[in-house]
Amino acid sequence: MSETKQLGKRERTLFVWMLLLTSFSFSISQSAMTTIYPVMASHFSVPISMVQWLTTGFMLVMTVTMPLSPWLLNRVPFKWFLAGIQAMFLLGTFIAINATSFGWVILGRVLEGAAVGFLFPSYQSVIMLITPEENRGASMGMVGLVMGAALATGSIVSGIISQWFNWQGVFVFFELIIGLLFLINIFVGQNVIVKKEVHLDIPSLIGLFGFAMVLFGVQSLGHTTKPSSMIAMMMIGLVLSVYFVHRQGNLAQPMLDFKVFKQPGFTLGLLLTGASYIALIVMTVLMPLYYQNVLHTSKLVSGLLMVPPAALMAVMNRRSGKLLDQKGLKVVMRIGAASIFIGYAGLALTFGMHNVVLAVIFAAFGEVGNAFMMLPATTYANNQLPDYLITHGSAMISTARQFAGVIGVLVATTIVSGFGGLHDAYIVFGIGMTVMIVTVWRITARYQGAK
């Protein structure tokens, strides 16, 4: 089993806050690019479709690096593991700032995406491991607070910076913040996981790229001019992915340990986390379209209207974590599923009223519901595992969440652009949330700890 170093209260507090602030900065970097897409397209004389690779490439690299985090956590002392991640992000950002062509910006974003992919599963694993099980809900609530706050402030931060400076200013902002956190880590970072010797299995590494190929194919299928090529690539990716999964079951030291699925509670938590993330990411995609195309607000007003629901979600993440510790998964999940359903159903029913206040209120229901679903389900899933599997569980959940988000966005955009439009998208996902709420009501009590 993995061992963890015991920390004093002050050591743990400083260490956790440094981790959370690093995660907060990385999270903002995910969404900050969309604001400067038009400026970068003009500066480098490239189409917007190419500029979107700043996000697409970022996500693909994240998908490949997330499953590698358990291996690295066992090989490298965590303090220096984190320093390496921060340094990778700093290097990528430095390359983007000084880019003389758009290809260099893409390279910078690829390095940033790799750093984020390494960090997200590992820092959640570490926080879980250094927190007593009875307090893990509250700790993961803080993780949710950070994620929600980043969602609320990402576009605003990049918008304000780009208003006063050129596009490089957004990258300079992250260079300064992460650089400061890099220095702080040198003083307050802790080697909380006792490392052990594990080898890197090269065939597994090759198979891992199959996940990225499938994800890229799913993202591109709707707007490619060569669908047959995309389908062929997805099939190759699927074969590589199956090979990766099969090989992990035959290795004494798997890169990603699929024994986590032998715990029924883990599987339940993973599925609920994925469903909740779909609900959240689709809401954040559909609402700007509703504000701008139906309510005819400006992009600035649309962005500002996104803030209250995200801010409320951030605050309620903290409350949901404490409630999970006190009442268990069943109560928290029911609140979350009901809130998400009310959000989508309310938007579907009031769509024709063109009322911005109602739109914000129901969007808030949808996003607050996520606070009572996603991270509580993650906490519950990892609580079903022995400590030595928690790093693998976190990596598995993070990777699955990426796939869930891509599929959710693909379905939503297909409905909006190819079928009935925005109203029908709210109806379809409202029905989907009905399935989720019925599932939560019926199955959560079966598992130990669900109460």
XYZ file of C-alpha atoms in Angstrom:
451
model
C 0.000 0.000 0.000
C 1.025 3.610 -0.557
C 2.155 5.453 2.513
C 1.622 9.126 3.239
C 3.652 11.506 5.329
C 1.855 12.882 8.385
C 1.714 16.691 8.395
C 1.116 19.174 11.188
C -1.950 21.398 10.938
C -0.014 24.493 9.814
C 2.067 22.494 7.304
C -1.030 20.874 5.859
C -2.939 24.179 5.623
C -0.138 26.007 3.759
C 0.473 23.027 1.518
C -3.205 22.552 0.623
C -3.745 26.242 -0.125
C -0.713 26.295 -2.406
C -2.113 23.252 -4.228
C -5.563 24.834 -4.532
C -4.172 28.121 -5.846
C -2.090 26.270 -8.436
C -5.179 24.350 -9.513
C -7.207 27.581 -9.589
C -4.676 29.232 -11.911
C -4.488 26.170 -14.149
C -8.305 25.993 -14.302
C -8.596 29.616 -15.408
C -6.070 28.945 -18.172
C -8.437 26.340 -19.650
C -11.210 28.830 -20.381
C -9.293 32.098 -20.719
C -8.370 31.566 -24.365
C -11.846 31.918 -25.881
C -11.940 35.646 -25.146
C -8.812 36.309 -27.220
C -9.612 33.998 -30.161
C -10.575 36.844 -32.565
C -7.496 38.913 -31.677
C -5.139 35.966 -32.176
C -6.813 35.017 -35.471
C -6.190 38.548 -36.715
C -2.636 38.760 -35.348
C -1.455 35.491 -36.936
C -3.754 35.706 -40.002
C -5.329 32.291 -39.332
C -9.013 31.260 -39.294
C -10.929 30.946 -36.014
C -11.248 27.189 -36.635
C -7.470 26.927 -36.358
C -7.327 29.143 -33.280
C -9.759 26.771 -31.559
C -6.909 24.257 -31.503
C -5.627 26.236 -28.538
C -8.433 24.565 -26.605
C -8.796 21.309 -28.563
C -5.068 20.487 -28.461
C -4.992 21.430 -24.791
C -7.786 18.948 -24.013
C -6.282 16.118 -26.091
C -2.936 16.367 -24.320
C -4.726 16.476 -20.963
C -6.453 13.207 -21.838
C -3.130 11.451 -22.522
C -1.300 12.772 -19.468
C -4.034 12.223 -16.863
C -3.598 8.413 -16.735
C 0.175 8.886 -16.356
C -0.172 10.756 -13.068
C -0.333 7.623 -10.798
C 2.955 6.354 -12.273
C 4.667 9.713 -11.752
C 3.286 10.085 -8.218
C 4.945 6.795 -7.289
C 8.247 7.680 -8.972
C 8.857 11.316 -8.042
C 8.679 13.017 -4.611
C 5.512 15.099 -4.738
C 7.166 18.445 -3.999
C 9.403 18.062 -7.047
C 6.646 16.451 -9.087
C 4.587 19.611 -8.542
C 7.589 21.855 -9.217
C 8.135 19.998 -12.506
C 4.479 20.483 -13.484
C 4.671 24.201 -12.661
C 7.937 24.516 -14.609
C 6.361 22.770 -17.617
C 3.455 25.210 -17.528
C 5.846 28.159 -17.206
C 7.879 26.942 -20.191
C 4.756 26.517 -22.326
C 3.505 29.969 -21.363
C 6.924 31.535 -22.089
C 6.924 29.941 -25.563
C 3.421 31.309 -26.244
C 4.367 34.827 -25.117
C 7.358 34.937 -27.464
C 5.737 33.065 -30.361
C 6.661 34.342 -33.820
C 4.123 32.069 -35.531
C 0.885 30.388 -34.513
C 2.555 26.979 -34.389
C 4.663 28.132 -31.445
C 1.525 29.186 -29.572
C 0.077 25.708 -30.149
C 3.290 24.162 -28.776
C 3.046 26.380 -25.706
C -0.559 25.340 -25.119
C 0.359 21.656 -25.548
C 2.894 21.990 -22.723
C 0.320 23.819 -20.588
C -2.246 21.086 -21.283
C 0.240 18.369 -20.303
C 0.920 20.171 -17.018
C -2.800 20.500 -16.263
C -3.383 16.832 -17.134
C -0.683 15.765 -14.686
C -1.930 18.074 -11.928
C -5.693 17.597 -11.777
C -5.871 13.899 -10.799
C -2.743 14.045 -8.637
C -3.627 17.026 -6.475
C -7.081 15.611 -5.766
C -5.448 12.288 -4.841
C -3.030 14.012 -2.475
C -5.766 16.022 -0.748
C -7.785 12.834 -0.314
C -4.804 10.934 1.108
C -3.758 13.564 3.676
C -7.341 14.107 4.900
C -9.094 11.733 7.342
C -11.942 9.933 5.612
C -14.603 11.556 7.805
C -13.442 15.022 6.629
C -12.880 14.284 2.963
C -16.228 15.699 1.872
C -15.344 19.123 3.290
C -11.866 19.020 1.732
C -13.229 18.123 -1.679
C -15.791 20.863 -1.176
C -12.878 23.279 -1.148
C -11.666 21.706 -4.391
C -15.120 22.339 -5.847
C -15.076 25.917 -4.564
C -11.814 26.510 -6.422
C -13.122 24.903 -9.628
C -16.355 26.891 -9.491
C -14.554 30.153 -8.789
C -12.260 29.522 -11.757
C -15.272 28.886 -13.973
C -16.810 32.157 -12.797
C -13.711 34.299 -13.247
C -11.774 32.811 -16.193
C -13.431 34.728 -19.021
C -13.651 37.897 -16.924
C -9.924 37.867 -16.100
C -8.914 37.332 -19.731
C -11.471 39.928 -20.876
C -10.145 42.606 -18.529
C -6.502 41.890 -19.390
C -7.147 41.870 -23.151
C -9.075 45.149 -22.802
C -5.925 46.918 -21.573
C -3.124 44.843 -23.080
C -2.538 42.728 -26.187
C -3.159 38.976 -26.313
C 0.254 38.231 -24.793
C -0.930 39.969 -21.620
C -3.172 36.984 -20.789
C -0.185 34.627 -20.972
C 2.014 37.048 -19.014
C -0.598 37.037 -16.234
C -0.345 33.252 -15.905
C 3.455 33.361 -16.139
C 3.608 35.714 -13.149
C 1.057 33.823 -11.033
C 2.459 30.341 -11.637
C 6.005 31.671 -11.231
C 5.080 32.967 -7.778
C 3.435 29.655 -6.853
C 6.537 27.814 -8.071
C 8.627 29.784 -5.556
C 6.070 29.212 -2.784
C 6.146 25.461 -3.484
C 9.916 25.439 -2.855
C 9.220 26.575 0.735
C 5.873 24.952 1.638
C 5.699 21.932 -0.695
C 5.652 18.522 0.998
C 6.664 15.022 -0.105
C 3.428 13.521 1.202
C 3.516 10.262 -0.763
C 6.281 7.751 -0.053
C 7.558 6.808 -3.506
C 8.102 3.261 -4.701
C 9.870 1.729 -7.648
C 7.596 1.269 -10.654
C 8.637 0.967 -14.281
C 7.184 2.714 -17.310
C 5.592 0.207 -19.671
C 6.187 1.505 -23.214
C 3.448 -0.626 -24.900
C 0.952 0.810 -22.403
C 2.142 4.307 -23.248
C 1.525 3.636 -26.954
C -1.926 2.235 -26.208
C -2.729 5.322 -24.167
C -2.694 7.478 -27.311
C -5.782 5.587 -28.435
C -7.880 7.577 -25.972
C -6.703 10.851 -27.539
C -7.453 9.526 -31.036
C -10.995 8.566 -30.053
C -11.544 11.908 -28.328
C -10.211 13.858 -31.309
C -12.411 11.869 -33.675
C -15.529 12.496 -31.600
C -14.762 16.224 -31.445
C -14.051 16.504 -35.177
C -16.722 14.209 -36.626
C -19.414 16.886 -36.760
C -17.483 19.412 -38.857
C -14.858 17.477 -40.814
C -14.839 17.309 -44.597
C -13.417 13.766 -44.441
C -15.677 11.786 -42.076
C -14.321 8.456 -43.353
C -10.805 9.429 -42.228
C -12.108 10.426 -38.813
C -14.014 7.157 -38.436
C -10.904 5.177 -39.436
C -8.801 7.067 -36.897
C -11.429 6.485 -34.205
C -11.426 2.752 -34.954
C -7.630 2.619 -34.646
C -7.881 4.622 -31.429
C -10.534 2.257 -30.103
C -8.309 -0.767 -30.823
C -5.378 0.910 -29.043
C -7.631 1.806 -26.105
C -8.872 -1.781 -25.765
C -5.269 -2.971 -25.949
C -4.307 -0.503 -23.198
C -7.087 -1.726 -20.906
C -6.275 -5.384 -21.590
C -2.563 -4.884 -20.938
C -3.183 -3.143 -17.600
C -4.956 -6.262 -16.373
C -1.877 -8.382 -17.120
C 0.804 -6.158 -15.556
C 2.075 -6.552 -12.008
C 2.437 -2.756 -11.848
C -0.192 -1.306 -14.207
C 0.057 2.286 -15.346
C -3.654 2.653 -14.601
C -5.111 0.018 -12.296
C -8.553 -1.114 -13.443
C -9.082 -3.054 -10.205
C -10.855 0.103 -9.027
C -13.910 -1.149 -10.916
C -14.137 -4.215 -8.668
C -15.683 -1.842 -6.115
C -19.337 -1.269 -7.161
C -19.446 2.001 -5.256
C -16.538 3.353 -7.296
C -18.301 2.625 -10.575
C -21.445 4.343 -9.324
C -19.493 7.414 -8.246
C -17.670 7.600 -11.591
C -20.914 7.400 -13.580
C -22.618 10.043 -11.465
C -19.583 12.305 -11.744
C -19.630 11.946 -15.530
C -23.373 12.643 -15.754
C -23.018 15.687 -13.554
C -20.112 17.033 -15.610
C -22.148 16.630 -18.806
C -24.943 18.660 -17.201
C -22.494 21.403 -16.188
C -20.479 21.672 -19.405
C -23.582 21.638 -21.589
C -25.139 24.385 -19.468
C -22.038 26.565 -19.915
C -22.161 25.970 -23.700
C -25.895 26.590 -24.181
C -26.401 29.628 -21.944
C -24.184 32.082 -23.907
C -26.053 31.032 -27.075
C -29.365 31.680 -25.319
C -28.297 35.084 -24.021
C -26.792 36.269 -27.303
C -28.971 34.630 -29.968
C -32.365 34.565 -28.244
C -32.217 37.398 -25.697
C -29.911 39.453 -27.987
C -27.470 40.564 -25.295
C -23.918 41.670 -26.079
C -21.005 39.301 -25.522
C -19.954 41.340 -22.485
C -23.407 41.138 -20.896
C -23.597 37.439 -21.780
C -20.324 36.854 -19.952
C -21.473 38.805 -16.913
C -24.740 36.833 -16.776
C -22.693 33.638 -16.526
C -21.028 34.813 -13.321
C -23.854 34.561 -10.700
C -24.659 30.860 -11.328
C -20.965 29.913 -11.375
C -20.233 31.941 -8.247
C -23.176 30.349 -6.440
C -21.979 26.911 -7.509
C -18.537 27.697 -6.109
C -20.008 28.681 -2.737
C -22.332 25.666 -2.564
C -19.481 23.250 -3.308
C -18.175 24.000 0.169
C -21.593 23.365 1.715
C -22.161 20.153 -0.224
C -18.847 18.722 1.018
C -19.809 19.260 4.628
C -23.272 17.820 3.999
C -21.693 14.724 2.448
C -19.668 14.140 5.631
C -22.771 14.638 7.799
C -25.599 12.993 5.825
C -23.949 10.741 3.262
C -24.214 10.396 -0.492
C -27.928 9.691 -0.745
C -29.119 13.056 0.590
C -26.526 15.081 -1.293
C -27.169 13.294 -4.591
C -30.917 13.771 -4.354
C -30.478 17.502 -3.820
C -28.062 17.715 -6.739
C -30.108 15.655 -9.199
C -33.317 17.525 -8.334
C -31.611 20.904 -8.743
C -30.111 20.000 -12.132
C -33.482 18.726 -13.341
C -35.217 21.947 -12.200
C -32.587 23.963 -14.072
C -33.047 22.245 -17.434
C -36.810 21.806 -17.098
C -37.223 25.463 -16.118
C -35.195 26.662 -19.108
C -37.241 24.440 -21.449
C -40.573 25.615 -20.040
C -39.758 29.342 -19.937
C -37.787 29.475 -23.197
C -40.489 31.370 -25.083
C -40.875 34.016 -22.372
C -37.479 35.602 -23.219
C -36.953 36.585 -19.604
C -33.312 37.102 -18.657
C -33.981 36.909 -14.899
C -35.647 33.510 -15.209
C -32.831 32.331 -17.463
C -30.192 33.236 -14.860
C -32.244 31.679 -12.034
C -32.694 28.333 -13.799
C -29.071 28.313 -14.959
C -28.150 28.768 -11.306
C -30.287 25.747 -10.358
C -28.443 23.669 -12.959
C -24.977 24.725 -11.834
C -25.703 24.560 -8.100
C -26.954 21.013 -8.655
C -23.506 20.177 -9.980
C -22.023 21.309 -6.649
C -24.094 18.594 -4.954
C -23.223 15.943 -7.542
C -19.795 15.968 -9.151
C -17.223 16.259 -6.363
C -19.359 14.500 -3.731
C -19.609 11.584 -6.172
C -15.834 11.756 -6.730
C -15.247 11.711 -2.968
C -17.636 8.808 -2.510
C -16.009 6.830 -5.349
C -12.505 7.239 -3.940
C -13.673 6.442 -0.407
C -14.528 2.942 -1.651
C -10.858 2.340 -2.516
C -7.847 1.399 -0.402
C -5.276 4.198 -0.207
C -2.929 2.586 -2.731
C -5.653 2.771 -5.418
C -6.793 6.360 -4.794
C -4.288 7.852 -7.241
C -5.545 5.425 -9.903
C -9.165 6.183 -9.026
C -8.645 9.947 -9.350
C -6.907 9.537 -12.708
C -9.695 7.248 -13.931
C -12.407 9.712 -12.905
C -10.610 12.703 -14.438
C -10.119 10.888 -17.749
C -13.717 9.647 -17.845
C -14.938 13.171 -17.099
C -13.057 14.480 -20.152
C -14.792 11.941 -22.384
C -18.173 12.674 -20.820
C -17.739 16.403 -21.409
C -16.816 15.952 -25.065
C -19.772 13.627 -25.702
C -22.162 16.006 -23.925
C -21.000 19.013 -25.946
C -21.155 16.999 -29.185
C -24.762 15.964 -28.510
C -25.752 19.514 -27.515
C -24.166 21.211 -30.529
C -25.609 18.575 -32.881
C -29.110 19.251 -31.557
C -28.649 23.035 -31.753
C -27.173 23.135 -35.256
C -28.623 20.072 -36.920
C -32.054 19.433 -35.450
C -34.610 21.500 -33.570
C -32.370 24.190 -32.123
C -31.621 25.556 -28.681
C -35.074 24.935 -27.187
C -34.975 21.281 -28.158
C -31.531 20.958 -26.574
C -32.945 22.059 -23.217
C -35.823 19.583 -23.623
C -33.521 16.661 -24.500
C -31.165 17.301 -21.599
C -34.133 17.885 -19.290
C -35.326 14.383 -20.184
C -31.800 13.084 -19.624
C -31.768 14.660 -16.178
C -35.081 12.905 -15.464
C -33.326 9.594 -16.059
C -30.499 10.693 -13.741
C -32.825 11.773 -10.941
C -34.754 8.471 -11.078
C -31.460 6.554 -11.042
C -30.184 8.481 -8.021
C -33.402 7.899 -6.106
C -33.316 4.163 -6.759
C -29.706 2.996 -6.513
C -27.656 5.123 -4.130
C -28.919 3.391 -0.989
C -27.549 0.027 -2.165
C -23.966 0.963 -1.491
C -22.110 1.198 1.755
C -21.798 4.776 2.888
C -24.715 6.020 0.788
C -27.018 6.273 3.854
